[in-house]
Amino acid sequence: MLIDAFPQLKSKSLARLLRLYLASPVHMAVVAFISLLSSFLGWEVPAFYCFAAFTALSVFFGGDATGVLPVVGCGYMCISYEYKNGQYPATGVFDRPQAVVQIGFCIALMVLMIAARALYCAVFGERRRAPRLWIGFTLLVVSYVLGGAFTKYYGFDTVAFGVVNAFMICFLYFTLHYALDWNTFRMEYVFRLFCVIGVTVLVQVIAMYFREGVVVDGTISDRGLLGTGWGHYNSVGCVLSMCACAPLYFAAKKKHGWLYTSLACMLAVGIILTQSRGSILFGGSVFLVALVVSLVKAQKRERIFSLIVLGVCLVAVIVIALCFRDKVRAIFESMLVHGTDDNGRVPLFKEAWRYFLSAPVFGAGWGGDRWADSSSPFTYFMAHNTYFQLFGSLGIFGVFAYAVHRLQTLVMLFKHRTLAKFMMALSILAMILICFMDCHFFQCGPSAIFYSLLLLFIEGVDLQAGADTRLIKRKKKRAEQ
């Protein structure tokens, strides 16, 4: 904003270098490296101060808010395993009130700066219509807040949880719609960002196996030990599934695309290493679709090299599986023992349906009987299925809101089709399918953030092309004779 208020700053060499840095892959790598260091060493407080500083530089000195994207993409991954709140021993940052206050201050400051940038651009910048998905998002927000209304479960906890959920899924979509300069923004930046996020998470997944007590005598007896400070193995698997399509966009578009095919294969292996059955099944299926599309779209020479890479990877997997059969089985024993069983999900589906029958209009809210028993708000009722969750927690109104939102996204996707939109849609599809077994759509986590970001970028493709993909269009008034 200072650049806009004081145009003379644009000619300063330091300001130019800063803008180039914030829009470069180097900035992504720096933010990702800080997140990795924090996740391994427990440096959450310094990391969040760095993130706040990057946000300030981007908001006040950047050409737009592009420099914020790596912060919101990789920043969530900075929480270390030992400090994971609610599940593991709180011996670190979450056990120190002064640390929690500092992190909260940094997050609040970043939120205010991003919101201020969006407001400034909306008022003084290029005027644009409201985001095209605003109707569906607004209905979702209302349904989140009204979940459980007129039942014994409705209270401060369920309203607060709904507000936080709505904020996580809406804030970046609405603010960055105005804060990004779509005239200069390059969509390749999106795919580079998700490649960097994928590599960051992949490193954390590999590190999980070297943590004390996870692999004992060559066996993982409890895959519940596989997790990071910011998420359970299912959450980690979902994020990797959403990132795995990004390298395949470059595999189809870039010279030396086989390098990106290699990266995509590594991310696919990372999905398997999370031992999340939903991510392996649905994320793996979407990955195969994206892989086929990238091969079809690639140039002939790059297609051949990518096929060679795939062949080498396939042979390597077969050789490892055959030569180290017992060791591989021991590593994945905790997952294989469950096979295709529901792992306790069917009773949750029945409980969600019971909530719906008891309160069909607005559902039973986010907590249900758990919060009625004064349980922690962190342990909200999770149906482990998006649609049972909608019926049980939000009722018919929530289902209607979700249906409108989904219809708007489909209309936006299928009008003005491009490869970039298709690959981003596949990332969203991976999350939606995985949500048949989990509830990432309703979690205050990175999956919901990435979902809204990807919708924003899909809309950005249309904004750059001047395509009108609104669900409801106003009729143009006839010009006066």
CSV table of N, CA, C and O in Angstrom, one decimal, residues 132-133 137 173 177 180 182 185 187 190-191 194 242 405-406 408-429 432 450-470:
chain,number,residue,atom,x,y,z
A,132,ARG,N,-17.3,-14.5,-7.5
A,132,ARG,CA,-18.4,-15.2,-8.1
A,132,ARG,C,-19.0,-16.3,-7.3
A,132,ARG,O,-20.1,-16.7,-7.6
A,133,LEU,N,-18.3,-16.7,-6.3
A,133,LEU,CA,-18.9,-17.8,-5.4
A,133,LEU,C,-19.5,-17.2,-4.1
A,133,LEU,O,-19.7,-18.0,-3.1
A,137,PHE,N,-20.8,-19.3,-0.6
A,137,PHE,CA,-20.0,-19.1,0.6
A,137,PHE,C,-20.8,-18.5,1.7
A,137,PHE,O,-20.7,-18.8,2.9
A,173,TYR,N,-10.3,-16.5,0.5
A,173,TYR,CA,-11.0,-16.4,-0.8
A,173,TYR,C,-11.4,-15.0,-1.1
A,173,TYR,O,-11.3,-14.4,-2.2
A,177,HIS,N,-9.0,-12.2,-3.3
A,177,HIS,CA,-9.7,-11.8,-4.6
A,177,HIS,C,-9.4,-10.3,-5.0
A,177,HIS,O,-9.3,-10.0,-6.1
A,180,LEU,N,-4.9,-9.5,-4.7
A,180,LEU,CA,-4.0,-9.9,-5.8
A,180,LEU,C,-4.3,-9.1,-7.1
A,180,LEU,O,-5.4,-8.8,-7.4
A,182,TRP,N,-4.7,-9.4,-10.6
A,182,TRP,CA,-4.9,-10.5,-11.6
A,182,TRP,C,-4.3,-10.1,-13.0
A,182,TRP,O,-4.2,-11.0,-13.8
A,185,PHE,N,-0.6,-11.3,-12.2
A,185,PHE,CA,-0.4,-12.6,-11.5
A,185,PHE,C,-0.3,-13.7,-12.5
A,185,PHE,O,-1.1,-13.8,-13.5
A,187,MET,N,-0.4,-17.8,-13.2
A,187,MET,CA,-0.9,-19.0,-12.7
A,187,MET,C,0.2,-20.1,-12.4
A,187,MET,O,-0.1,-20.9,-11.6
A,190,VAL,N,1.0,-20.6,-8.8
A,190,VAL,CA,0.2,-21.4,-7.9
A,190,VAL,C,0.7,-22.8,-7.9
A,190,VAL,O,0.9,-23.5,-6.8
A,191,PHE,N,1.1,-23.4,-9.1
A,191,PHE,CA,1.6,-24.7,-9.1
A,191,PHE,C,3.0,-24.9,-8.5
A,191,PHE,O,3.3,-25.9,-7.9
A,194,PHE,N,2.3,-25.1,-4.7
A,194,PHE,CA,1.9,-26.4,-4.3
A,194,PHE,C,3.0,-27.4,-4.4
A,194,PHE,O,3.0,-28.4,-3.7
A,242,MET,N,-3.6,-33.3,-2.4
A,242,MET,CA,-4.0,-32.0,-3.1
A,242,MET,C,-2.7,-31.4,-3.8
A,242,MET,O,-2.9,-30.6,-4.7
A,405,HIS,N,-23.3,-24.0,-3.2
A,405,HIS,CA,-21.9,-23.8,-3.3
A,405,HIS,C,-21.3,-24.7,-4.3
A,405,HIS,O,-20.5,-24.3,-5.2
A,406,ARG,N,-21.6,-26.0,-4.2
A,406,ARG,CA,-21.0,-26.9,-5.2
A,406,ARG,C,-21.5,-26.7,-6.6
A,406,ARG,O,-20.7,-26.8,-7.5
A,408,GLN,N,-22.2,-23.8,-7.9
A,408,GLN,CA,-21.5,-22.6,-8.4
A,408,GLN,C,-20.1,-23.0,-8.8
A,408,GLN,O,-19.6,-22.6,-9.8
A,409,THR,N,-19.4,-23.9,-8.0
A,409,THR,CA,-18.0,-24.3,-8.4
A,409,THR,C,-18.0,-25.1,-9.7
A,409,THR,O,-17.1,-25.0,-10.5
A,410,LEU,N,-19.0,-25.9,-9.9
A,410,LEU,CA,-19.1,-26.8,-11.1
A,410,LEU,C,-19.3,-25.9,-12.3
A,410,LEU,O,-18.7,-26.1,-13.4
A,411,VAL,N,-20.2,-24.9,-12.2
A,411,VAL,CA,-20.4,-24.0,-13.3
A,411,VAL,C,-19.2,-23.2,-13.7
A,411,VAL,O,-18.8,-23.1,-14.8
A,412,MET,N,-18.5,-22.8,-12.6
A,412,MET,CA,-17.2,-22.0,-12.9
A,412,MET,C,-16.2,-22.9,-13.5
A,412,MET,O,-15.4,-22.4,-14.3
A,413,LEU,N,-16.1,-24.2,-13.1
A,413,LEU,CA,-15.1,-25.1,-13.7
A,413,LEU,C,-15.4,-25.4,-15.1
A,413,LEU,O,-14.5,-25.4,-16.0
A,414,PHE,N,-16.6,-25.7,-15.5
A,414,PHE,CA,-16.9,-26.3,-16.8
A,414,PHE,C,-17.1,-25.2,-17.9
A,414,PHE,O,-17.1,-25.5,-19.1
A,415,LYS,N,-17.2,-23.9,-17.5
A,415,LYS,CA,-17.2,-22.8,-18.4
A,415,LYS,C,-15.8,-22.3,-18.6
A,415,LYS,O,-15.1,-22.1,-17.6
A,416,HIS,N,-15.3,-22.1,-19.8
A,416,HIS,CA,-14.0,-21.7,-20.1
A,416,HIS,C,-12.9,-22.6,-19.5
A,416,HIS,O,-12.2,-22.3,-18.5
A,417,ARG,N,-12.9,-23.8,-20.1
A,417,ARG,CA,-12.0,-24.9,-19.6
A,417,ARG,C,-10.6,-24.7,-20.0
A,417,ARG,O,-10.3,-24.4,-21.2
A,418,THR,N,-9.6,-24.8,-19.1
A,418,THR,CA,-8.2,-24.8,-19.4
A,418,THR,C,-7.5,-25.9,-18.6
A,418,THR,O,-8.1,-26.4,-17.7
A,419,LEU,N,-6.3,-26.2,-19.0
A,419,LEU,CA,-5.5,-27.2,-18.3
A,419,LEU,C,-5.2,-26.8,-16.9
A,419,LEU,O,-5.3,-27.6,-15.9
A,420,ALA,N,-4.9,-25.5,-16.6
A,420,ALA,CA,-4.7,-25.0,-15.3
A,420,ALA,C,-5.9,-25.2,-14.4
A,420,ALA,O,-5.8,-25.7,-13.3
A,421,LYS,N,-7.1,-24.8,-14.9
A,421,LYS,CA,-8.3,-25.0,-14.1
A,421,LYS,C,-8.5,-26.5,-13.8
A,421,LYS,O,-9.0,-26.9,-12.7
A,422,PHE,N,-8.3,-27.3,-14.8
A,422,PHE,CA,-8.6,-28.8,-14.7
A,422,PHE,C,-7.7,-29.4,-13.6
A,422,PHE,O,-8.1,-30.2,-12.8
A,423,MET,N,-6.4,-29.0,-13.6
A,423,MET,CA,-5.4,-29.6,-12.6
A,423,MET,C,-5.8,-29.1,-11.2
A,423,MET,O,-5.7,-29.9,-10.2
A,424,MET,N,-6.2,-27.8,-11.1
A,424,MET,CA,-6.6,-27.3,-9.8
A,424,MET,C,-7.9,-28.0,-9.3
A,424,MET,O,-8.0,-28.3,-8.1
A,425,ALA,N,-8.8,-28.2,-10.3
A,425,ALA,CA,-10.0,-28.9,-9.9
A,425,ALA,C,-9.7,-30.3,-9.5
A,425,ALA,O,-10.4,-30.9,-8.6
A,426,LEU,N,-8.7,-31.0,-10.0
A,426,LEU,CA,-8.4,-32.4,-9.6
A,426,LEU,C,-7.9,-32.4,-8.2
A,426,LEU,O,-8.2,-33.3,-7.4
A,427,SER,N,-7.1,-31.3,-7.8
A,427,SER,CA,-6.7,-31.2,-6.4
A,427,SER,C,-7.9,-31.1,-5.5
A,427,SER,O,-7.9,-31.7,-4.4
A,428,ILE,N,-8.8,-30.3,-5.9
A,428,ILE,CA,-10.1,-30.1,-5.0
A,428,ILE,C,-10.8,-31.5,-5.0
A,428,ILE,O,-11.3,-31.9,-4.0
A,429,LEU,N,-10.9,-32.1,-6.2
A,429,LEU,CA,-11.6,-33.4,-6.2
A,429,LEU,C,-11.0,-34.4,-5.3
A,429,LEU,O,-11.7,-35.2,-4.7
A,432,ILE,N,-12.4,-33.7,-1.9
A,432,ILE,CA,-13.8,-34.0,-1.8
A,432,ILE,C,-14.0,-35.5,-1.7
A,432,ILE,O,-14.8,-36.0,-0.9
A,450,PHE,N,-6.5,-24.6,1.6
A,450,PHE,CA,-6.1,-24.9,0.2
A,450,PHE,C,-7.3,-25.0,-0.7
A,450,PHE,O,-7.2,-24.6,-1.8
A,451,TYR,N,-8.4,-25.5,-0.1
A,451,TYR,CA,-9.6,-25.6,-0.9
A,451,TYR,C,-10.1,-24.2,-1.4
A,451,TYR,O,-10.3,-24.0,-2.6
A,452,SER,N,-10.1,-23.3,-0.5
A,452,SER,CA,-10.6,-22.0,-0.8
A,452,SER,C,-9.6,-21.3,-1.7
A,452,SER,O,-10.0,-20.5,-2.6
A,453,LEU,N,-8.3,-21.5,-1.5
A,453,LEU,CA,-7.3,-20.9,-2.4
A,453,LEU,C,-7.4,-21.4,-3.8
A,453,LEU,O,-7.3,-20.6,-4.8
A,454,LEU,N,-7.6,-22.7,-3.9
A,454,LEU,CA,-7.7,-23.3,-5.3
A,454,LEU,C,-8.9,-22.7,-6.0
A,454,LEU,O,-8.9,-22.5,-7.2
A,455,LEU,N,-10.0,-22.6,-5.3
A,455,LEU,CA,-11.2,-22.0,-5.9
A,455,LEU,C,-11.0,-20.6,-6.3
A,455,LEU,O,-11.4,-20.1,-7.4
A,456,LEU,N,-10.2,-19.8,-5.5
A,456,LEU,CA,-9.9,-18.4,-5.9
A,456,LEU,C,-9.0,-18.4,-7.2
A,456,LEU,O,-9.3,-17.6,-8.1
A,457,PHE,N,-8.1,-19.3,-7.3
A,457,PHE,CA,-7.2,-19.3,-8.5
A,457,PHE,C,-7.9,-19.8,-9.7
A,457,PHE,O,-7.7,-19.3,-10.8
A,458,ILE,N,-8.9,-20.7,-9.5
A,458,ILE,CA,-9.7,-21.2,-10.7
A,458,ILE,C,-10.5,-20.0,-11.2
A,458,ILE,O,-10.6,-19.7,-12.4
A,459,GLU,N,-11.0,-19.2,-10.2
A,459,GLU,CA,-11.8,-18.0,-10.6
A,459,GLU,C,-10.8,-17.0,-11.2
A,459,GLU,O,-11.2,-16.2,-12.2
A,460,GLY,N,-9.6,-16.9,-10.7
A,460,GLY,CA,-8.6,-16.0,-11.3
A,460,GLY,C,-8.3,-16.3,-12.7
A,460,GLY,O,-8.0,-15.3,-13.5
A,461,VAL,N,-8.3,-17.5,-13.1
A,461,VAL,CA,-8.1,-17.9,-14.6
A,461,VAL,C,-9.1,-17.2,-15.4
A,461,VAL,O,-8.8,-16.6,-16.5
A,462,ASP,N,-10.4,-17.2,-14.9
A,462,ASP,CA,-11.5,-16.6,-15.7
A,462,ASP,C,-11.3,-15.0,-15.6
A,462,ASP,O,-11.6,-14.4,-16.6
A,463,LEU,N,-10.9,-14.5,-14.5
A,463,LEU,CA,-10.7,-13.1,-14.4
A,463,LEU,C,-9.7,-12.6,-15.4
A,463,LEU,O,-9.8,-11.5,-16.1
A,464,GLN,N,-8.6,-13.3,-15.6
A,464,GLN,CA,-7.6,-13.0,-16.5
A,464,GLN,C,-8.0,-13.1,-17.9
A,464,GLN,O,-7.6,-12.3,-18.8
A,465,ALA,N,-8.9,-14.1,-18.2
A,465,ALA,CA,-9.3,-14.3,-19.6
A,465,ALA,C,-10.6,-13.5,-19.9
A,465,ALA,O,-11.0,-13.4,-21.1
A,466,GLY,N,-11.1,-12.8,-18.9
A,466,GLY,CA,-12.4,-12.0,-19.1
A,466,GLY,C,-13.6,-12.9,-19.3
A,466,GLY,O,-14.6,-12.4,-19.9
A,467,ALA,N,-13.5,-14.2,-18.9
A,467,ALA,CA,-14.6,-15.1,-19.0
A,467,ALA,C,-15.6,-14.9,-17.9
A,467,ALA,O,-15.3,-14.7,-16.7
A,468,ASP,N,-16.9,-14.9,-18.2
A,468,ASP,CA,-18.0,-14.7,-17.3
A,468,ASP,C,-18.6,-16.1,-16.9
A,468,ASP,O,-19.3,-16.7,-17.7
A,469,THR,N,-18.3,-16.6,-15.7
A,469,THR,CA,-18.7,-17.9,-15.4
A,469,THR,C,-19.7,-17.9,-14.2
A,469,THR,O,-19.8,-18.8,-13.4
A,470,ARG,N,-20.4,-16.8,-14.0
A,470,ARG,CA,-21.3,-16.6,-12.9
A,470,ARG,C,-22.5,-17.6,-13.1
A,470,ARG,O,-22.9,-17.8,-14.3
